[in-house]
Short mmCIF file of C-alpha atoms and ligand atoms in Angstrom, two decimals:
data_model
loop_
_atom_site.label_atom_id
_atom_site.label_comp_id
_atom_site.label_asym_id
_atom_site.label_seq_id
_atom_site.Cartn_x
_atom_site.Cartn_y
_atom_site.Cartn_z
CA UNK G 1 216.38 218.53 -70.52
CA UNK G 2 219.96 216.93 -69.44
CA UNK G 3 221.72 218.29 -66.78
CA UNK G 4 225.03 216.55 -65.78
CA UNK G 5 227.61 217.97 -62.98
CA UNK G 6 230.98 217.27 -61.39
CA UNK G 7 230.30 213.82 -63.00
CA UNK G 8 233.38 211.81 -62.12
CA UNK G 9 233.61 208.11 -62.88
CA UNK G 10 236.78 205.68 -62.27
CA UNK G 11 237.09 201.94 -62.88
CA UNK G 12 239.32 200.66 -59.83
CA UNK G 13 242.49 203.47 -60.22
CA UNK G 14 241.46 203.98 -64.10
CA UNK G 15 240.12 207.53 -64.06
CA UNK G 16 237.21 207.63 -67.38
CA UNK G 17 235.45 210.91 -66.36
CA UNK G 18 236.73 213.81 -64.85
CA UNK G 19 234.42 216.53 -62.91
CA UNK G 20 232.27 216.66 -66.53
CA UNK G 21 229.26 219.35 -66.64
CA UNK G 22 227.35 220.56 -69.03
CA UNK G 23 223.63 221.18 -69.93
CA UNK G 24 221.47 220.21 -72.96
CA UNK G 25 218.01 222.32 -73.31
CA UNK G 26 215.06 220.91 -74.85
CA UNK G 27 214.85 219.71 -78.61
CA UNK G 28 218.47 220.15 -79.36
CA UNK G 29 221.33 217.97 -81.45
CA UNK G 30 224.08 217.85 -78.40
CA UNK G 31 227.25 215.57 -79.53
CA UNK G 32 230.15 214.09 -77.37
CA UNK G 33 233.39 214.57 -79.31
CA UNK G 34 236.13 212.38 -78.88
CA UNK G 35 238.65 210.17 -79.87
CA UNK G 36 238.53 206.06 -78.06
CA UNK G 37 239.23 206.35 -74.18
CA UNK G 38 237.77 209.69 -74.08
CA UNK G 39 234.84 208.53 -71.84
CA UNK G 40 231.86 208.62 -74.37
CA UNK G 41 230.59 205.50 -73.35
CA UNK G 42 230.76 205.70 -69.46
CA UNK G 43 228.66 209.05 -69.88
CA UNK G 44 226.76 207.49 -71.67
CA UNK G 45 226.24 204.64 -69.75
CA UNK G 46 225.52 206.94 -66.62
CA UNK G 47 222.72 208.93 -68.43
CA UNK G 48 221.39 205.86 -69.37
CA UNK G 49 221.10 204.75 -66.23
CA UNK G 50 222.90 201.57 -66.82
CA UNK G 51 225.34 202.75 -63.95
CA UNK G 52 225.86 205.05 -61.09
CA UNK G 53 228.61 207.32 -61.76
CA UNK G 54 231.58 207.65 -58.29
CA UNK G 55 231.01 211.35 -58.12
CA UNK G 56 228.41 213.89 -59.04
CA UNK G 57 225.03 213.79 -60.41
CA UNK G 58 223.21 213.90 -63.81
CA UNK G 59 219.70 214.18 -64.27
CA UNK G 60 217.23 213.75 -67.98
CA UNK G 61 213.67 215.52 -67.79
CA UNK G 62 213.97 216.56 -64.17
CA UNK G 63 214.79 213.03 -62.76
CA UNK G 64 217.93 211.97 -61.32
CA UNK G 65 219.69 209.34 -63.08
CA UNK G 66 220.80 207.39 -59.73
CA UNK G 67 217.95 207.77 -58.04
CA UNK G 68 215.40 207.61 -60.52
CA UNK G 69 216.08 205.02 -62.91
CA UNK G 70 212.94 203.70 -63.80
CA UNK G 71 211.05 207.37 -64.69
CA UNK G 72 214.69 208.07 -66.63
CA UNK G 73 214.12 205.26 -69.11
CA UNK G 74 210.22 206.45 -69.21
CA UNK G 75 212.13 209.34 -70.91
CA UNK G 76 214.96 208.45 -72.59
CA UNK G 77 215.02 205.84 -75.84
CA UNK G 78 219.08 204.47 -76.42
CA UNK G 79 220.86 202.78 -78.89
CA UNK G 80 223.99 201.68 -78.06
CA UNK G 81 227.08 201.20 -79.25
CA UNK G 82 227.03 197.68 -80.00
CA UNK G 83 223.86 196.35 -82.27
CA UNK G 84 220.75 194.78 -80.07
CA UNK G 85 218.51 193.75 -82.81
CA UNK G 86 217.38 189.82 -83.50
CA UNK G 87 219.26 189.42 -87.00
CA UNK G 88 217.17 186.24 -87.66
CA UNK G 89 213.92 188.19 -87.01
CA UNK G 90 212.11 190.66 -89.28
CA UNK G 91 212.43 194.29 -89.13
CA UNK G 92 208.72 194.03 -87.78
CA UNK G 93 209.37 191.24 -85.28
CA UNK G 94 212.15 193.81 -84.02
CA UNK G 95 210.04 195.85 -82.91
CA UNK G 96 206.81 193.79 -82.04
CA UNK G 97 209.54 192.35 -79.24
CA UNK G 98 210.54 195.65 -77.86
CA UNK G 99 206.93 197.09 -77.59
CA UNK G 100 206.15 194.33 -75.71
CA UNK G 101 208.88 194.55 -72.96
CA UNK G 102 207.14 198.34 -72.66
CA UNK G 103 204.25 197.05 -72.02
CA UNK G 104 202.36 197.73 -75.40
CA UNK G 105 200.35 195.55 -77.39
CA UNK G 106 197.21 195.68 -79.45
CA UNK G 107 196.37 198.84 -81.84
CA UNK G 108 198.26 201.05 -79.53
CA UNK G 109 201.98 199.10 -80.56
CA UNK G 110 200.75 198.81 -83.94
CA UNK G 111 200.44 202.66 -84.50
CA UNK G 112 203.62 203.08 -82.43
CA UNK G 113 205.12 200.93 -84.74
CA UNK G 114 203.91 202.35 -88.18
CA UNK G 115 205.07 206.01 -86.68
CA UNK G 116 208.62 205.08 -86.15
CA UNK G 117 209.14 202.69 -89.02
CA UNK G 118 207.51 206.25 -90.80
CA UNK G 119 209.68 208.54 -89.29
CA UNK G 120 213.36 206.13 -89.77
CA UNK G 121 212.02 205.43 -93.67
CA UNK G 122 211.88 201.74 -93.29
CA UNK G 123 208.28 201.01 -93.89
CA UNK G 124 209.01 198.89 -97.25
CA UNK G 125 211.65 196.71 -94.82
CA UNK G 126 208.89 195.74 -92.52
CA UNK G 127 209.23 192.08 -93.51
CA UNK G 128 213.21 191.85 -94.07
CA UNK G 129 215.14 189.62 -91.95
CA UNK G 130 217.11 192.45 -90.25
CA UNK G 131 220.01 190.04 -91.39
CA UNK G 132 219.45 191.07 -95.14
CA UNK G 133 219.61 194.72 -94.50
CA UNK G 134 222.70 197.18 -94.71
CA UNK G 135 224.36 198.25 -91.73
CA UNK G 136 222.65 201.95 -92.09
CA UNK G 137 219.21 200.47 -92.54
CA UNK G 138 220.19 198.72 -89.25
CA UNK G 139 220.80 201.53 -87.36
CA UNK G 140 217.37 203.16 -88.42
CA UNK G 141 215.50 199.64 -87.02
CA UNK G 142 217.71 200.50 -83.90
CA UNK G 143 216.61 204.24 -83.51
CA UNK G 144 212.74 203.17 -84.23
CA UNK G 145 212.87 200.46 -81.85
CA UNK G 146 213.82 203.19 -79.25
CA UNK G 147 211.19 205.30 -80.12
CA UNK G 148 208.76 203.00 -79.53
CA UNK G 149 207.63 204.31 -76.22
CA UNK G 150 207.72 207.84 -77.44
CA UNK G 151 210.49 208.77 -75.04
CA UNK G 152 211.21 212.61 -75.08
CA UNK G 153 214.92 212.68 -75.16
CA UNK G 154 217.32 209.45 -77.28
CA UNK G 155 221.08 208.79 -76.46
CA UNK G 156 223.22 207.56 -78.99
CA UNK G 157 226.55 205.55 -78.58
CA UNK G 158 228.54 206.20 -81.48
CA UNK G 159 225.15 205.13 -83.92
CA UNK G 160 227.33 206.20 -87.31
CA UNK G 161 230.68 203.73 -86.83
CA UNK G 162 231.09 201.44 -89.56
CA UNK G 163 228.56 203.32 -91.84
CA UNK G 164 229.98 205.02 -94.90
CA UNK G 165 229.41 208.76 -95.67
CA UNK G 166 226.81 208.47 -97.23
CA UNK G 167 224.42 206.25 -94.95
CA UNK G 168 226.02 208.82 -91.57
CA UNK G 169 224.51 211.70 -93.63
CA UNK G 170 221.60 209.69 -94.08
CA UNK G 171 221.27 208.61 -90.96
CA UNK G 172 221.79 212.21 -89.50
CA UNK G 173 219.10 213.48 -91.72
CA UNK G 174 216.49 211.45 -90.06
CA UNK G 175 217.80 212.72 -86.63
CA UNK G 176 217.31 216.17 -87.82
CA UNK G 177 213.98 214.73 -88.81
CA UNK G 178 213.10 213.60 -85.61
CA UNK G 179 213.97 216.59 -83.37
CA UNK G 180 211.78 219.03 -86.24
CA UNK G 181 208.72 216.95 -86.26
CA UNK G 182 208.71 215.42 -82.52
CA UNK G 183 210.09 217.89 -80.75
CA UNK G 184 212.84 214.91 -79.52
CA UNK G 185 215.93 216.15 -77.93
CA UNK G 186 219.26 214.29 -78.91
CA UNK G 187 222.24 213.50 -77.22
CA UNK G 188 225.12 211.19 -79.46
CA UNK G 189 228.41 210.65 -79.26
CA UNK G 190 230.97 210.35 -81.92
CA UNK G 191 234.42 210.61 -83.14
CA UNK G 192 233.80 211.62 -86.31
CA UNK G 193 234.20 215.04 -87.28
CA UNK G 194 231.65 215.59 -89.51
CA UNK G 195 228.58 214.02 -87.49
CA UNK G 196 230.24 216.36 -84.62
CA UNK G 197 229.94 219.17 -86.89
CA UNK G 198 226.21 218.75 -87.68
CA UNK G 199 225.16 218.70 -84.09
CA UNK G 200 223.55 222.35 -82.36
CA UNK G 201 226.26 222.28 -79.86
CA UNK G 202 228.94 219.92 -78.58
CA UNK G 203 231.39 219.12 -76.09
CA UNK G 204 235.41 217.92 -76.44
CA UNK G 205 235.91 215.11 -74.45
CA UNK G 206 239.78 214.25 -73.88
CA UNK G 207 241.22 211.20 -71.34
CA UNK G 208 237.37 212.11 -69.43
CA UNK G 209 237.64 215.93 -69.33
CA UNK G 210 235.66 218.46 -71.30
CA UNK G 211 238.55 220.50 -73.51
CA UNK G 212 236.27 222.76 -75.06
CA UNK G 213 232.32 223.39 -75.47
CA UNK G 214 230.33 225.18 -77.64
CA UNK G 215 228.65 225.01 -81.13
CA UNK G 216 230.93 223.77 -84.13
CA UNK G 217 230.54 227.78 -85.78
CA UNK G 218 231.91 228.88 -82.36
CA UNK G 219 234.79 226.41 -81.80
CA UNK G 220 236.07 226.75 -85.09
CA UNK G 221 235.80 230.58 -84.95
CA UNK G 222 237.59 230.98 -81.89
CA UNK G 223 240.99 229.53 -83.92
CA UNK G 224 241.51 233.20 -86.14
CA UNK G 225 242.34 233.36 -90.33
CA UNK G 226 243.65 229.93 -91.59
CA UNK G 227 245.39 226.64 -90.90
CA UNK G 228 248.53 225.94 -92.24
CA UNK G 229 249.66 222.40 -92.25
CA UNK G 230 253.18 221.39 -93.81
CA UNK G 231 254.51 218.28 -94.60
CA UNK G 232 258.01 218.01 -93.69
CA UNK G 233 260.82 216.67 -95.87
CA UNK G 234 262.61 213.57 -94.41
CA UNK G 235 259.55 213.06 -91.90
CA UNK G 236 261.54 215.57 -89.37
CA UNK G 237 258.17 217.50 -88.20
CA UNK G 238 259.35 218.26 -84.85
CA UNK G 239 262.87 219.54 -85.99
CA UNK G 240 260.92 222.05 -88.59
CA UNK G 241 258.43 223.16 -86.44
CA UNK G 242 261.03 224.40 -83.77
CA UNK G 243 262.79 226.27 -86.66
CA UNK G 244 259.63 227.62 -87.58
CA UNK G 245 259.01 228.96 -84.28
CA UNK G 246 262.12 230.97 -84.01
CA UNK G 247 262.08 232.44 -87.18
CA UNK G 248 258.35 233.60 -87.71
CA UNK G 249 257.44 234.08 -83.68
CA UNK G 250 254.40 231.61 -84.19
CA UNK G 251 253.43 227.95 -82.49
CA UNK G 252 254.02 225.64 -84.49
CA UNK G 253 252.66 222.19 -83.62
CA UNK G 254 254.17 218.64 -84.86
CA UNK G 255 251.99 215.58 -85.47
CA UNK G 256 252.49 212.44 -87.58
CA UNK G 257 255.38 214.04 -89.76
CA UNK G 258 252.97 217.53 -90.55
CA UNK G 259 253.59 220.87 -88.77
CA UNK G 260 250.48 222.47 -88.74
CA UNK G 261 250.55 226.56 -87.82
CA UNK G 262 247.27 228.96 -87.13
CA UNK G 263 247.66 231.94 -88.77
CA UNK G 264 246.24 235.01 -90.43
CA UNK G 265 247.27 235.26 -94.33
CA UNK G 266 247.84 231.71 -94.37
CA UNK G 267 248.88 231.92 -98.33
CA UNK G 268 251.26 234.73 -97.00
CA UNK G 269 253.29 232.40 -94.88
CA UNK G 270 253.21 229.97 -97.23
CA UNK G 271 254.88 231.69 -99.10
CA UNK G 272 257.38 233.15 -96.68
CA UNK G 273 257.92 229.72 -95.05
CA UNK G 274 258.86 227.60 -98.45
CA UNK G 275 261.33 230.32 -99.31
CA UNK G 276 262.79 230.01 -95.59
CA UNK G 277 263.02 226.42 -95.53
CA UNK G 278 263.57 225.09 -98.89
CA UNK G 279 263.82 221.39 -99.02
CA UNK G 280 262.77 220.81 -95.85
CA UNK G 281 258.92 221.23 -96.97
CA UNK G 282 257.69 218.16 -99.35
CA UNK G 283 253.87 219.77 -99.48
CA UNK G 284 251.81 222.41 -98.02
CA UNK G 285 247.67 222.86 -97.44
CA UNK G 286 245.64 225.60 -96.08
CA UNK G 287 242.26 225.43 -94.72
CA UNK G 288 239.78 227.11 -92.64
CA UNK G 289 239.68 225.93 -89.41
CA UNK G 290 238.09 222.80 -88.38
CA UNK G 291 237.12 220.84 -85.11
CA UNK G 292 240.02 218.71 -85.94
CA UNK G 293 241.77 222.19 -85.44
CA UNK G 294 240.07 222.86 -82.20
CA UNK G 295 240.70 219.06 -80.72
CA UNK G 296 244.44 219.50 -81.45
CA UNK G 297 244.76 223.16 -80.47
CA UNK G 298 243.28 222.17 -77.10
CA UNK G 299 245.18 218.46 -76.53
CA UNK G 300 247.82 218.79 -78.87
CA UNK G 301 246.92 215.21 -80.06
CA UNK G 302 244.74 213.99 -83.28
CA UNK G 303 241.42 212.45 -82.77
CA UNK G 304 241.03 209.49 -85.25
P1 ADP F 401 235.05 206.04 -75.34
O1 ADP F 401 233.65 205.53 -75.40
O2 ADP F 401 235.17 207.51 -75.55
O3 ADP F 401 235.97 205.27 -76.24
P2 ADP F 401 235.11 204.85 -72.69
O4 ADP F 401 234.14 205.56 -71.83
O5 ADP F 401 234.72 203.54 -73.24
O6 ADP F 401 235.60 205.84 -73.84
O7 ADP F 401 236.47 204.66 -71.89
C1 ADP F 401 237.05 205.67 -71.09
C2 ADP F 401 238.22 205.09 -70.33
O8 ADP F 401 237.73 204.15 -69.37
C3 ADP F 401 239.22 204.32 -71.18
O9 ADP F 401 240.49 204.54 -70.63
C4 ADP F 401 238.79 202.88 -71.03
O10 ADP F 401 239.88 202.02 -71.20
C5 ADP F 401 238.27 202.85 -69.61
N1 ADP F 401 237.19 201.87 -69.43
C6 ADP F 401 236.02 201.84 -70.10
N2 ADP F 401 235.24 200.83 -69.66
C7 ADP F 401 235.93 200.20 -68.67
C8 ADP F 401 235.66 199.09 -67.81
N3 ADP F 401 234.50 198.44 -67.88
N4 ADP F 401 236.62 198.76 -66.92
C9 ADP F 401 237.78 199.43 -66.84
N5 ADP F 401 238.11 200.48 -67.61
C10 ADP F 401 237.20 200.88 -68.53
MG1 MG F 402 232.69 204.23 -76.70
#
């Protein structure tokens, strides 16, 4: 349903994209993973067809992106990263507005427009200013005014920033809605770990280069038994994660005063390390391995 190859993209010398493929088939939850600068929004301004990338191609629903712009927005529905709706109109005028720039009008918007205020829950907001509504109810005005013209696939800039927890889970539920009942296949980017880890598959996107691909199940799984991370005594991470390499044969990798270590039997070498080192450790954690995990395994840098 998305095809993208050898996509490179540079402003002037400033290089955002770097030879990025990958493929998303039809009705699936595909997420761009990455921390700011990683070149989310210059993908996602190619597929959207809002410009033409310097190398490469990408194509949504068979048409090229470059080529054929108009039968690409036909297809696709976007909500970008920063907010597009009329905060002095209604939730209702919203989307009146839109359905006419597409063309629609009469009984044929207003069904359109009862089926997406349906499907994004916001049927009893119809005749809020958008002004009085919550930032996640805002984002679900934003998705149905992008559904309007039933497009098949929807890109989605970072749609979750600024929401809390509980409004992003809310928010991804009626995504998951979406792609169950209409079949709609969904392409979002993110940098924040747990939207990533609800999407069907993702990519890693570091300084415009894919770093790993995959669904979340498979990323994580690829990093074996636990994750170790230490916080070192007198914020000297680096100098305790080279001792830590000579004396258990492991990598150990320093960020932001932690040392964090994959291993097997992580409670083992807890318990070996502490005794090694005393005073040099101020707390220790284990977990199972996480994207987080996977971004700094494959960069050796955090994402947040
Ligand atoms: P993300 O959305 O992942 O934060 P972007 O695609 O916005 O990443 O940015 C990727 C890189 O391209 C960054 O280094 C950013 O500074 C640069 N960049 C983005 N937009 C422009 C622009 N219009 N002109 C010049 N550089 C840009
Ligand atoms: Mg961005």
């Amino acid at each position: 349903m998305i095809e993208v190859r050898n996509l490179t993209h540079r402003y002037g010398d400033r290089v955002a994209l770097s030879n990025v493929g990958f493929e998303v088939t039809p009705g699936e939850i595909f997420g761009l993973l990455g921390p700011n600068g990683g070149g989310k929004s210059t993908l996602f301004r190619v597929l959207a067809t809002m410009m033409a990338p310097t190398e490469g191609r990408a194509a949504i629903a068979g048409h090229d992106v470059v080529r054929e712009p108009a039968a690409v927005r036909r297809k696709v529905g976007v909500v970008f990263q920063t907010q597009s709706l009329d905060k002095a109109l209604t939730v209702e005028e919203n989307l009146r507005a839109q359905g006419h720039l597409h063309g629609l009008s009469g009984v044929t918007l207003r069904e359109r427009m009862e089926g997406a205020m349906a499907r994004l829950g916001i049927k009893d907001r119809r005749k809020d200013l958008v002004e009085t509504l919550s930032g996640g109810l805002r984002r679900r005005v934003e998705i149905a005014k992008a559904l309007l013209h039933r497009p098949q696939v929807l890109l989605m800039d970072e749609a979750s920033t600024g929401l809390d927890p509980a409004a992003r889970r809310d928010l991804s539920r009626h995504v998951e809605e979406l792609r169950a009942q209409d079949g709609v296949t969904i392409l979002l980017t993110t940098h924040i770990l747990e939207e990533a880890g609800r999407c069907d598959r993702l990519i890693l996107l570091h300084q415009g280069r894919i770093v790993a691909a995959g669904s979340p199940g498979d990323l994580c799984a690829r990093i074996g038994g636990d994750v170790v991370v230490l916080q070192a005594a007198a914020d000297d991470a680096q100098t305790l994660a080279a001792q830590i390499e000579q004396r258990f044969a492991v990598r150990a990798a320093a960020l932001d005063g932690r040392v964090r270590v994959e291993i097997e039997n992580g409670h083992r070498f807890i318990a070996d390390v502490v005794e090694a080192f005393p005073g040099a450790i101020e707390s220790v954690g284990l977990h199972k391995p996480s994207l987080e995990d996977v971004f700094m395994k494959e960069t050796g840098a955090g994402i947040a």
